[in-house]
Short mmCIF file of C-alpha atoms in Angstrom, two decimals:
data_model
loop_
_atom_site.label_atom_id
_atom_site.label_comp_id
_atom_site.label_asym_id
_atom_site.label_seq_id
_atom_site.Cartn_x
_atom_site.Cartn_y
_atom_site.Cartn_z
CA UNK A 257 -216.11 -31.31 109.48
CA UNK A 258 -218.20 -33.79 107.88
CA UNK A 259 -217.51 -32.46 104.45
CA UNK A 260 -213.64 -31.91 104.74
CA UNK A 261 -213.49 -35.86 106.46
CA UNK A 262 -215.58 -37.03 103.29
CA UNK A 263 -213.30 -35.42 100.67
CA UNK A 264 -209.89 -36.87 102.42
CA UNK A 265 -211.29 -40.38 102.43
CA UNK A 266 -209.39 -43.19 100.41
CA UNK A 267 -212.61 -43.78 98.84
CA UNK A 268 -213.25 -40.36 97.51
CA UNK A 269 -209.65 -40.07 96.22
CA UNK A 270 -210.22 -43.42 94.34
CA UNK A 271 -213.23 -42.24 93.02
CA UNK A 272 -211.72 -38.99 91.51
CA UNK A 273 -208.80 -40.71 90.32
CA UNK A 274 -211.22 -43.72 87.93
CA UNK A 275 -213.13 -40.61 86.60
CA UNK A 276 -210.37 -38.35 86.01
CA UNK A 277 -209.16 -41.65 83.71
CA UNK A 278 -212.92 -42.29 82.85
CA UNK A 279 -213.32 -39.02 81.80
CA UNK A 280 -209.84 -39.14 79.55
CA UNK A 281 -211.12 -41.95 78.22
CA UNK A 282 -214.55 -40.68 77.18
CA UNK A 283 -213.26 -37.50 75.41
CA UNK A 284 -210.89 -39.35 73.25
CA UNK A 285 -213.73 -41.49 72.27
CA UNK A 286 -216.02 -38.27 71.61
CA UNK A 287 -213.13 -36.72 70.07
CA UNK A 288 -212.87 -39.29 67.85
CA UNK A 289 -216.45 -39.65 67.18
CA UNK A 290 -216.52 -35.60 66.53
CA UNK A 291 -213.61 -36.18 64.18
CA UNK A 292 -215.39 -39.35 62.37
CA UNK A 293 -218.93 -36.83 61.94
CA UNK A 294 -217.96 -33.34 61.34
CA UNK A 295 -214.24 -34.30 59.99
CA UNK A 296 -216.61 -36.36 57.63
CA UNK A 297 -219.07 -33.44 56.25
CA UNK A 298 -216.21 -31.36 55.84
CA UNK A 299 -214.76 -33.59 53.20
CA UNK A 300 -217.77 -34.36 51.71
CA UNK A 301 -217.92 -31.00 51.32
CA UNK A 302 -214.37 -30.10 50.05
CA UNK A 303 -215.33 -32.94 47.34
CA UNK A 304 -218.50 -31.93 46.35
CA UNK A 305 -216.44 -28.24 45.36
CA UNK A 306 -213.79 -30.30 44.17
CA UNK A 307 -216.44 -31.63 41.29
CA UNK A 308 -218.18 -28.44 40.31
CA UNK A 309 -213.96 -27.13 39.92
CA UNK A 310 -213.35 -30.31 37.62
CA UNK A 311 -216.90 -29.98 35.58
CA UNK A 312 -215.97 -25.81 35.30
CA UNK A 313 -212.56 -26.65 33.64
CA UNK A 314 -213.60 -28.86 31.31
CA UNK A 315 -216.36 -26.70 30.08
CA UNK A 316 -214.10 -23.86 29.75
CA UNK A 317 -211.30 -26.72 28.20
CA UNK A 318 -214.13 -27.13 25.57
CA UNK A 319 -215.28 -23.01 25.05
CA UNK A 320 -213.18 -20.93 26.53
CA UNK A 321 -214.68 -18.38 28.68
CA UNK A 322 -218.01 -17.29 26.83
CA UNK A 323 -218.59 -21.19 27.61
CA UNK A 324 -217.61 -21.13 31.08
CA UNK A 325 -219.72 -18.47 31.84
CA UNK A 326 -222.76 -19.59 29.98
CA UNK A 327 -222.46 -22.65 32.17
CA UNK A 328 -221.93 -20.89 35.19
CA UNK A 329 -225.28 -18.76 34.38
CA UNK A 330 -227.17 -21.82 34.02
CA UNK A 331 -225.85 -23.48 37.54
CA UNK A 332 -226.28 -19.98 39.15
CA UNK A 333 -230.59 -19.79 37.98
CA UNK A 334 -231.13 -23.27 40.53
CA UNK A 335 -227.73 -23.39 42.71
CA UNK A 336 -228.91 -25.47 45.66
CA UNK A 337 -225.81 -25.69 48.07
CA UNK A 338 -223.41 -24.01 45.36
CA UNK A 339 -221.90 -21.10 45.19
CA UNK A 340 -220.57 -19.59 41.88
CA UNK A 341 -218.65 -16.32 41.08
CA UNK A 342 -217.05 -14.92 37.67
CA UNK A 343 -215.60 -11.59 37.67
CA UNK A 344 -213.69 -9.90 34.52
CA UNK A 345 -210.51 -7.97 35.05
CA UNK A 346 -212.22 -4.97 35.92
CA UNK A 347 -213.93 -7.15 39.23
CA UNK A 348 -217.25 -6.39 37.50
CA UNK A 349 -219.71 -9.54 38.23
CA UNK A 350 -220.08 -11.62 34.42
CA UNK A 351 -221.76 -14.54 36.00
CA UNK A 352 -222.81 -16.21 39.83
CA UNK A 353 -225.14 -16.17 42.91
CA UNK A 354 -222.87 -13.44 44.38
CA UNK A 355 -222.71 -10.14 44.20
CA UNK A 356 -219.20 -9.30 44.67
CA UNK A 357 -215.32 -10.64 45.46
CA UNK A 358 -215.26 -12.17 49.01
CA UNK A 359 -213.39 -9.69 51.05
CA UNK A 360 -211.25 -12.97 52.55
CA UNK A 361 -207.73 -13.95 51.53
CA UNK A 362 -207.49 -17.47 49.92
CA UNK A 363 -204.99 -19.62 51.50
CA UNK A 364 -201.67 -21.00 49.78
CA UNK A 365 -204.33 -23.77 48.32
CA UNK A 366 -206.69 -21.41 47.41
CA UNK A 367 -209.32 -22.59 49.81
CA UNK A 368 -210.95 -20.14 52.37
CA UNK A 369 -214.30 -20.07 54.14
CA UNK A 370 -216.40 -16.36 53.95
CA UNK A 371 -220.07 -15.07 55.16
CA UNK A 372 -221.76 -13.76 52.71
CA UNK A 373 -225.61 -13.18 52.36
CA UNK A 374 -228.51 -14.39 50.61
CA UNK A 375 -232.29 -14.17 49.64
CA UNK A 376 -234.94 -16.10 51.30
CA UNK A 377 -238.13 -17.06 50.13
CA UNK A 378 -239.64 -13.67 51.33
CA UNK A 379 -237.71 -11.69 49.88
CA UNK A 380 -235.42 -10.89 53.08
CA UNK A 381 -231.50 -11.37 53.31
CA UNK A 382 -230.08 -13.85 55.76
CA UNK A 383 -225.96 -14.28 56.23
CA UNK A 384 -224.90 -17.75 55.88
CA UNK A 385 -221.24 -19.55 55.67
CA UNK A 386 -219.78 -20.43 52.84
CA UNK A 387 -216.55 -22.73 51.83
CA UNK A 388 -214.83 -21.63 48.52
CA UNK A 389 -211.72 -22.37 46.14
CA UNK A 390 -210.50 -19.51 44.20
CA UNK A 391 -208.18 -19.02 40.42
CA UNK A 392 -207.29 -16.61 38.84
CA UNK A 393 -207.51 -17.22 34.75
CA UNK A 394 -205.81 -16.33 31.45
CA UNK A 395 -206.08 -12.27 30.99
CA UNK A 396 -207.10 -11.50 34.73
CA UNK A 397 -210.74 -13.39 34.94
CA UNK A 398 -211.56 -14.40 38.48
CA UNK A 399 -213.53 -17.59 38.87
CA UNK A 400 -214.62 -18.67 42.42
CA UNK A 401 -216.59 -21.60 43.30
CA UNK A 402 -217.97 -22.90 46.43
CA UNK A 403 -220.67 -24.50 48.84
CA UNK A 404 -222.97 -23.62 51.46
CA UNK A 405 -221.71 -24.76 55.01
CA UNK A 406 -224.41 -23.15 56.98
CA UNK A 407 -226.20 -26.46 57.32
CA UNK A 408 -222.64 -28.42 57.96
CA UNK A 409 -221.45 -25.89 60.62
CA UNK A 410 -225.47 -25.98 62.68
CA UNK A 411 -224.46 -29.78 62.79
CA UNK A 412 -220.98 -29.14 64.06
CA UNK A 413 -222.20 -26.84 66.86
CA UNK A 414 -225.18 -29.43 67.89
CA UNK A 415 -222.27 -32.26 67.97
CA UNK A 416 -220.00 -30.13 69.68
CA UNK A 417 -222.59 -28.75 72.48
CA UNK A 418 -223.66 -32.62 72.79
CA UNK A 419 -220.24 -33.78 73.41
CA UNK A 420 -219.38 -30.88 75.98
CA UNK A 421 -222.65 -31.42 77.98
CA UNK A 422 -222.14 -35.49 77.89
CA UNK A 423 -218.48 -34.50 79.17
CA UNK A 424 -220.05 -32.13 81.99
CA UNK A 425 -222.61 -34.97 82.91
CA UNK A 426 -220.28 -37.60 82.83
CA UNK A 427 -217.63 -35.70 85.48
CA UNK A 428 -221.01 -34.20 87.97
CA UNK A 429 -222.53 -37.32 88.30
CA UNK A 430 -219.32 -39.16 88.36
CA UNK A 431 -218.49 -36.55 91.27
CA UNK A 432 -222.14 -37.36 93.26
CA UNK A 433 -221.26 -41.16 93.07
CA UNK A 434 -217.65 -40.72 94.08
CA UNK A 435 -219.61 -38.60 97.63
CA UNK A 436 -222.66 -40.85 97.86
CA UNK A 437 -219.55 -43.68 98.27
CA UNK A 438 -217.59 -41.81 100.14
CA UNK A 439 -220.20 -41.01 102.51
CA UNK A 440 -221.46 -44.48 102.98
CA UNK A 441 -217.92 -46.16 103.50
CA UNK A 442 -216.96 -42.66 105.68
CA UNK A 443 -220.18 -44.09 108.32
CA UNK A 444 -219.46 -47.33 108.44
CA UNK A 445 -215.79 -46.36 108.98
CA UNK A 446 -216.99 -44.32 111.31
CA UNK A 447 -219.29 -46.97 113.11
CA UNK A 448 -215.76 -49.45 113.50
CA UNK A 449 -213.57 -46.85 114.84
CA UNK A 450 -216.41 -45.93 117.80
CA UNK A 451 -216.63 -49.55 118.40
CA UNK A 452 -212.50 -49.99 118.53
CA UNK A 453 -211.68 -46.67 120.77
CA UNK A 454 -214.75 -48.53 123.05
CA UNK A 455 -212.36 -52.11 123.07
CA UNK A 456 -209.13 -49.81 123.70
CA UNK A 457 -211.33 -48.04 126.71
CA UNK A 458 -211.69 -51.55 128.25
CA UNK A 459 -215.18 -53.05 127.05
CA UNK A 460 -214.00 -56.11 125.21
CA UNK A 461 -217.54 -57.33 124.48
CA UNK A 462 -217.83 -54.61 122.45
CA UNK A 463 -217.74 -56.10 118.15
CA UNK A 464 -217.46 -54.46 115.06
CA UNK A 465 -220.60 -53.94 113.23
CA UNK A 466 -221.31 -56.17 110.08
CA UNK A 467 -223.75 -54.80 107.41
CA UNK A 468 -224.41 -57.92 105.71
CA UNK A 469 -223.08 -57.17 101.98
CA UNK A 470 -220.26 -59.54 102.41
CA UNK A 471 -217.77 -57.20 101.25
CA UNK A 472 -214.28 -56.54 101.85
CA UNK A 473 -214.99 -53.95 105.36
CA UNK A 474 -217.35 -57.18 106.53
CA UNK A 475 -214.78 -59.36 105.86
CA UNK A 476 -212.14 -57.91 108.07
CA UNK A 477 -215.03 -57.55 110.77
CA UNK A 478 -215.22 -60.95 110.90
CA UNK A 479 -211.91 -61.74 110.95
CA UNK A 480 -211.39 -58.96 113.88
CA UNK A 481 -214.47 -60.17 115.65
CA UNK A 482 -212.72 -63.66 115.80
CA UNK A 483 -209.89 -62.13 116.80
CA UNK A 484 -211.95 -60.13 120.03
CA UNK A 485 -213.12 -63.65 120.81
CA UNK A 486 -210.08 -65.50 121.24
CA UNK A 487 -208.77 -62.35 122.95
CA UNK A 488 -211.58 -61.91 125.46
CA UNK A 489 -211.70 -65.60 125.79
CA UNK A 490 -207.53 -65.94 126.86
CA UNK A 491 -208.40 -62.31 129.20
CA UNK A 492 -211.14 -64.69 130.99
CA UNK A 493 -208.67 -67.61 130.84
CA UNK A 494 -205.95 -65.34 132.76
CA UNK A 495 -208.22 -63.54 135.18
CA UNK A 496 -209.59 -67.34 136.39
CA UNK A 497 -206.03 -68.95 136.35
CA UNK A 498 -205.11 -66.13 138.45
CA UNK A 499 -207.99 -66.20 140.86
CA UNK A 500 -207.21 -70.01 140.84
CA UNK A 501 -203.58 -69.17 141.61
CA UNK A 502 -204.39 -66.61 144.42
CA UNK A 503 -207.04 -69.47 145.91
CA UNK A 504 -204.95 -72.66 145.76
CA UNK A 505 -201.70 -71.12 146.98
CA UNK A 506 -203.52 -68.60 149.66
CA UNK A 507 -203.33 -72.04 152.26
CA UNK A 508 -199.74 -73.44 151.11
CA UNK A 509 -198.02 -70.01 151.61
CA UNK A 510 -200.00 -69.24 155.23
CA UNK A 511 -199.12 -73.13 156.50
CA UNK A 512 -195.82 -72.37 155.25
CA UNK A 513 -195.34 -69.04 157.18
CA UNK A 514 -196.94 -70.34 160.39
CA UNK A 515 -194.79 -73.05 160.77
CA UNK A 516 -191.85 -71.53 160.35
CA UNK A 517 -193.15 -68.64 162.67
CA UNK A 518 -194.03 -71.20 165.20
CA UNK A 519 -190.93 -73.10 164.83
CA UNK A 520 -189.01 -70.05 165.58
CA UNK A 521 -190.99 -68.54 168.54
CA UNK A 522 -190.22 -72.30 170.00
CA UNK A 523 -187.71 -73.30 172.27
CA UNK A 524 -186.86 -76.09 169.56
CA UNK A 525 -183.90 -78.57 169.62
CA UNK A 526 -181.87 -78.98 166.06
CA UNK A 527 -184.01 -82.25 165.33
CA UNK A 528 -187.18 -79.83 165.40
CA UNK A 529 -185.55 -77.60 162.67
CA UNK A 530 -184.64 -79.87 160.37
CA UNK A 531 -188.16 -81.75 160.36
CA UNK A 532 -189.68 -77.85 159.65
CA UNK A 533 -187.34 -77.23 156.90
CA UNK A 534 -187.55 -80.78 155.39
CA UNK A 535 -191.25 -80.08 155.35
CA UNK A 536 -190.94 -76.35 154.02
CA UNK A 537 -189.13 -77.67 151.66
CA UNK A 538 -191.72 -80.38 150.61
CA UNK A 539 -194.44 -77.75 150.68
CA UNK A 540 -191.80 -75.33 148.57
CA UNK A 541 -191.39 -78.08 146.09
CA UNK A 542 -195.17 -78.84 145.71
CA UNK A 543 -195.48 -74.92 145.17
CA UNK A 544 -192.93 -75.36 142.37
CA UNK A 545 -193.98 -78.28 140.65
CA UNK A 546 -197.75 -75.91 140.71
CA UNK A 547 -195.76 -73.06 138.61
CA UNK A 548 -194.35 -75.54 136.42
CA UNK A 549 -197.51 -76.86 135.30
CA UNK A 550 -198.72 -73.85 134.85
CA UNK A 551 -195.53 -72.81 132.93
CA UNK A 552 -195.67 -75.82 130.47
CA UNK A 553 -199.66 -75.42 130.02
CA UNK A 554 -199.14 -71.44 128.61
CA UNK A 555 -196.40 -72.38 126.77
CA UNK A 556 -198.41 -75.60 125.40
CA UNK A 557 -201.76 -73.41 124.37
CA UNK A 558 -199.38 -70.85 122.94
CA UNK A 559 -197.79 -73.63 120.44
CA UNK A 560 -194.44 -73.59 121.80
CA UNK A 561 -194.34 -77.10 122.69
CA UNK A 562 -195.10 -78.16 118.82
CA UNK A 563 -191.57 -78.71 118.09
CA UNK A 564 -190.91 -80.43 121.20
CA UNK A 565 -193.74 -83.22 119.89
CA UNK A 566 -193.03 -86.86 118.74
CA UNK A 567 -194.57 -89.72 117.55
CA UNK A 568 -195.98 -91.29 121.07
CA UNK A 569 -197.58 -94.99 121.72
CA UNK A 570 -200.68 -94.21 123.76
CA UNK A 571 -200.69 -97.17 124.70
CA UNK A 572 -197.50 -97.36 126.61
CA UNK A 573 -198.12 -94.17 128.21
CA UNK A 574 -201.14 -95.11 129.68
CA UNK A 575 -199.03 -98.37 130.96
CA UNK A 576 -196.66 -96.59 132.35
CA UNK A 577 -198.72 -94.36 134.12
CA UNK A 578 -201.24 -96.94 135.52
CA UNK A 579 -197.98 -99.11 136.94
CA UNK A 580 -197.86 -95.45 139.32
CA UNK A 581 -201.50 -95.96 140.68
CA UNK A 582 -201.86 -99.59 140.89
CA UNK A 583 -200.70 -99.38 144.61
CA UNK A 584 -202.58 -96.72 145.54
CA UNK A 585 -206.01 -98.35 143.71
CA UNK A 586 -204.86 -101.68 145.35
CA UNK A 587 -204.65 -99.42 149.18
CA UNK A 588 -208.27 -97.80 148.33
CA UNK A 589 -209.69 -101.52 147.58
CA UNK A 590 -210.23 -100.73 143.84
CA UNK A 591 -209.35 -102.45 140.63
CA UNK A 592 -207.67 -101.23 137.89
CA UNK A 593 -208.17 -102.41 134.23
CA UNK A 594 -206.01 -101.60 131.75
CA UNK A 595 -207.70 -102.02 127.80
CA UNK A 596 -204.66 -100.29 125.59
CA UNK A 597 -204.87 -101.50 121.60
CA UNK A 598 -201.12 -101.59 120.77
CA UNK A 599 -199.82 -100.56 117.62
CA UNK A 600 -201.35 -96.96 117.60
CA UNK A 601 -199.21 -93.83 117.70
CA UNK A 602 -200.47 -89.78 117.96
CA UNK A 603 -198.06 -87.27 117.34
CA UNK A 604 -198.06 -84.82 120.82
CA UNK A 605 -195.82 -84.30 123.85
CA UNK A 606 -195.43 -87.51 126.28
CA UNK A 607 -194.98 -85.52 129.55
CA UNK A 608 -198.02 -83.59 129.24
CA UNK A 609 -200.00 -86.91 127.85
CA UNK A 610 -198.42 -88.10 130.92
CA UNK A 611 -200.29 -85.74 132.89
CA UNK A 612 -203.47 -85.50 131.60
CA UNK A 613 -204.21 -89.28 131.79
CA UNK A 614 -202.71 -89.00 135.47
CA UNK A 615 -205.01 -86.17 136.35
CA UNK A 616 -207.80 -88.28 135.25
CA UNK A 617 -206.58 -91.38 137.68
CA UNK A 618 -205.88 -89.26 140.38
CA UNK A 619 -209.65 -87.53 140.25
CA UNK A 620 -211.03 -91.41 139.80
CA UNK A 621 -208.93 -92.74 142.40
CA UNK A 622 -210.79 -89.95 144.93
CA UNK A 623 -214.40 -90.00 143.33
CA UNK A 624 -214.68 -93.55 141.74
CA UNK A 625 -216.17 -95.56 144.41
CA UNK A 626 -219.76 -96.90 143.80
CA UNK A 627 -222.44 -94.71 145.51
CA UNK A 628 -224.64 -97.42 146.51
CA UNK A 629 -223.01 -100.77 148.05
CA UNK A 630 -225.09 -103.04 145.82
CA UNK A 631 -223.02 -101.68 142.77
CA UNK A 632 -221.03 -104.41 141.70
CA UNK A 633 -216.95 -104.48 142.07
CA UNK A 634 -215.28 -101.24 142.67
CA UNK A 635 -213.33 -100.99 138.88
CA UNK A 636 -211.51 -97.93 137.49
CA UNK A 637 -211.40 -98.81 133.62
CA UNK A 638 -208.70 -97.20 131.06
CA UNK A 639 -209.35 -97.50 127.52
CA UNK A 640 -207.65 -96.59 124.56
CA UNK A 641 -209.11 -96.94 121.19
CA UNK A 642 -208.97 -95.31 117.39
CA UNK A 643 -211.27 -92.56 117.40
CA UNK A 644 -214.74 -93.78 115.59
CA UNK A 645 -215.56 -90.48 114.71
CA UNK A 646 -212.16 -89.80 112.60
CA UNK A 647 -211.10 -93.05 111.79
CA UNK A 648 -207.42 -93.03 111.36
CA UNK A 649 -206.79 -89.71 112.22
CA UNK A 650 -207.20 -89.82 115.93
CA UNK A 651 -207.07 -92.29 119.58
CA UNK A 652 -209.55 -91.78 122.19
CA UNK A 653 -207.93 -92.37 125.72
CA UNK A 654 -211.32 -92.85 128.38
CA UNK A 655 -211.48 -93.56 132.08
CA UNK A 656 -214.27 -95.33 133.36
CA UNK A 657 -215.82 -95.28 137.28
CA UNK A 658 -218.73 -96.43 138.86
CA UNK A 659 -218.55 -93.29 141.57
CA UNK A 660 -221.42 -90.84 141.34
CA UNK A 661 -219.66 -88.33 138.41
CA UNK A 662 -220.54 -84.72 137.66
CA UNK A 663 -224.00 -83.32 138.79
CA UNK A 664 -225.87 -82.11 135.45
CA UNK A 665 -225.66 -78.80 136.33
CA UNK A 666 -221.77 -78.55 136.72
CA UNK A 667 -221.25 -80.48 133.39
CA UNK A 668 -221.26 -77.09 131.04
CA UNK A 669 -217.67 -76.25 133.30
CA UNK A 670 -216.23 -79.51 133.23
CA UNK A 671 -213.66 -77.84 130.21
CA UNK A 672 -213.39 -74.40 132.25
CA UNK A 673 -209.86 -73.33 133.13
CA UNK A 674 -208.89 -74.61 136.42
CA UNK A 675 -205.93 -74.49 138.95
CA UNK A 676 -203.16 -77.10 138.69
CA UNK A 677 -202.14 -78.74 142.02
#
């Protein structure tokens, strides 16, 4: 199953595909090369005959044929690679190292390649190939001269077995690397689709593994890894809002049922109905004004609210906002400082600016007051400054109390995802 997976791989396919055009490639180049080399002896040869033909007919130019075959007799006592033949019209042998006519028909340029045998040194005869040119002279004479190839065709055969076997080499071990990386990218593969049918069975701190080469399959971990993280991170986000949700409206929706109930199992004049529905619709409103927040936060973290965003004073907002508190500060015997640098503006949305810094009044309004009476005056301080840390690019909007603030141990949640009431 293993084996049948491996060769249906994209990488496999790939592989086979650069060494079927590697492999193209290479035997044009050895074909070429064979061409250059053994193309190359078998002109040298052709030439070499080419010149004994030429010295032959001038000699017999010079003499006639006693001449040509005193010359021929003279070659034929120390031929070396050469062949020589001279027959009379009769086909008896005048002159040559041969001892008879080729039994091979010349081709239309007379040239035409035989076997024919020879002494060795001991005394023994060996068959060895031979390359000739053939004619025909005046009065029936038969004059055939040629070379050796025997040496020229071993060559041939060693360059042609050498070319074959690098061809052979070149497609097996091009075939082993195309499986060895086919295997390799199969299990790792392999190792991400375990780890995503384990994500799509509900485990979402499962990852994708990373080997560490920084290649293209790590890359895409990465990015997917990210990816799990922000996922897992919004599933966590959800399961607490709603927890939150269930909590903070749990005690809204019961007062809201038992006073109706108890309104209704009362003997209650119209003035008592009203009051209950005035105040279910209070509580009703409060509810609503809940979902809305939540409604505009989720649509805010999901970037909906980008094109609703302008250029915004931070300074005025904060005004504006403190001019809502002051009375209440002024009821809970605490001061209010306002310390806004004008002329700043951040691009964002005012109603949820709005919010925020009001969250942050409201909570300092409840939790502001000194803990210890010898603190001196009860102040709630609003600041709002360019950001040190990115000058120019940002404004940092801080509120300031002298109450007791977050225990140590509950500062790590202090950016947790929490109800809005």
């Amino acid at each position: 199953m293993l084996q049948t997976n491996l060769l249906r791989t994209s990488t496999f396919r790939l592989a086979v595909i650069y060494l079927a055009l590697f492999a193209a490639s290479a035997i044009t180049v050895l074909a070429y090369v064979y061409w250059n080399t053994a193309g190359f002896l078998g002109r040298q040869t052709d030439e070499a005959v080419q010149a004994e033909i030429t010295g032959l007919a001038e000699q017999y130019a010079q003499g006639g044929l006693p001449l040509l075959v005193h010359t021929v007799i003279q070659r034929s006592r120390d031929p070396g690679q050469s062949i020589y033949l001279v027959l009379d019209p009769a086909g008896r042998v005048l002159a040559g190292t041969l001892d008879g006519k080729p039994n091979v028909r010349p081709g239309p340029d007379g040239w035409f390649d035989f076997d024919y045998r020879r002494k060795t040194i001991d005394g023994s005869l060996e068959v060895k190939a031979a390359r000739a040119r053939a004619f025909y002279l005046p009065e029936g004479y038969y004059l055939l001269v040629g070379r050796d190839v025997q040496e020229r065709r071993e060559i041939e055969d060693l360059i042609t077995n050498s070319l074959v076997w690098a061809i052979v080499l070149t497609v097996a071990l091009g075939l082993l690397g195309g499986l060895f990386m086919s295997r390799n990218m199969l299990a790792r593969v392999d190792d991400i689709n375990q780890t995503s049918r384990d994500i799509m069975q509900g485990d979402l701190s499962q990852r994708l593994p990373i080997s560490g080469s920084g290649d293209e399959l790590d890359q895409l971990a990465r990015n997917l890894n990210e990816m799990l993280d922000q996922i897992e991170a919004l599933m966590t986000g959800m399961r607490q809002v709603t927890d939150n949700i269930a909590h903070d409206l749990r005690s809204p929706l019961n007062r809201l049922r038992n006073r109706l109930e108890v309104t209704l199992m009362q003997d209650s004049s119209p003035a008592d109905y009203r009051m209950a529905l005035e105040r279910t619709i209070s509580e009703a409103d409060q509810l609503l004004g809940t979902f809305n927040a939540l409604l505009m936060i989720a649509r805010a973290e999901a970037g909906a609210l980008r094109e609703s965003m302008t250029w915004v004073d931070p300074a005025n907002v904060v005004q504006d906002v403190a001019e809502l508190y002051e009375p209440v500060a002024e009821e809970s015997d605490l001061t209010l400082r306002i310390e806004a640098q004008e002329g700043m503006s951040i691009r964002g949305n005012r109603e949820l600016l709005s919010q925020a810094v009001a969250n942050l009044l409201d909570n300092a309004l409840k939790h502001g007051r000194p803990v210890s009476p010898e603190s001196e005056g009860a102040a709630i301080t609003v600041t709002v400054a360019p950001d040190k840390e990115k000058p120019g690019r940002g404004v940092v909007v801080s509120v300031a109390d002298r109450g007791g603030g977050i225990p140590e141990a509950e500062r790590s949640h202090v950016l947790d995802r929490k109800s809005v009431v």
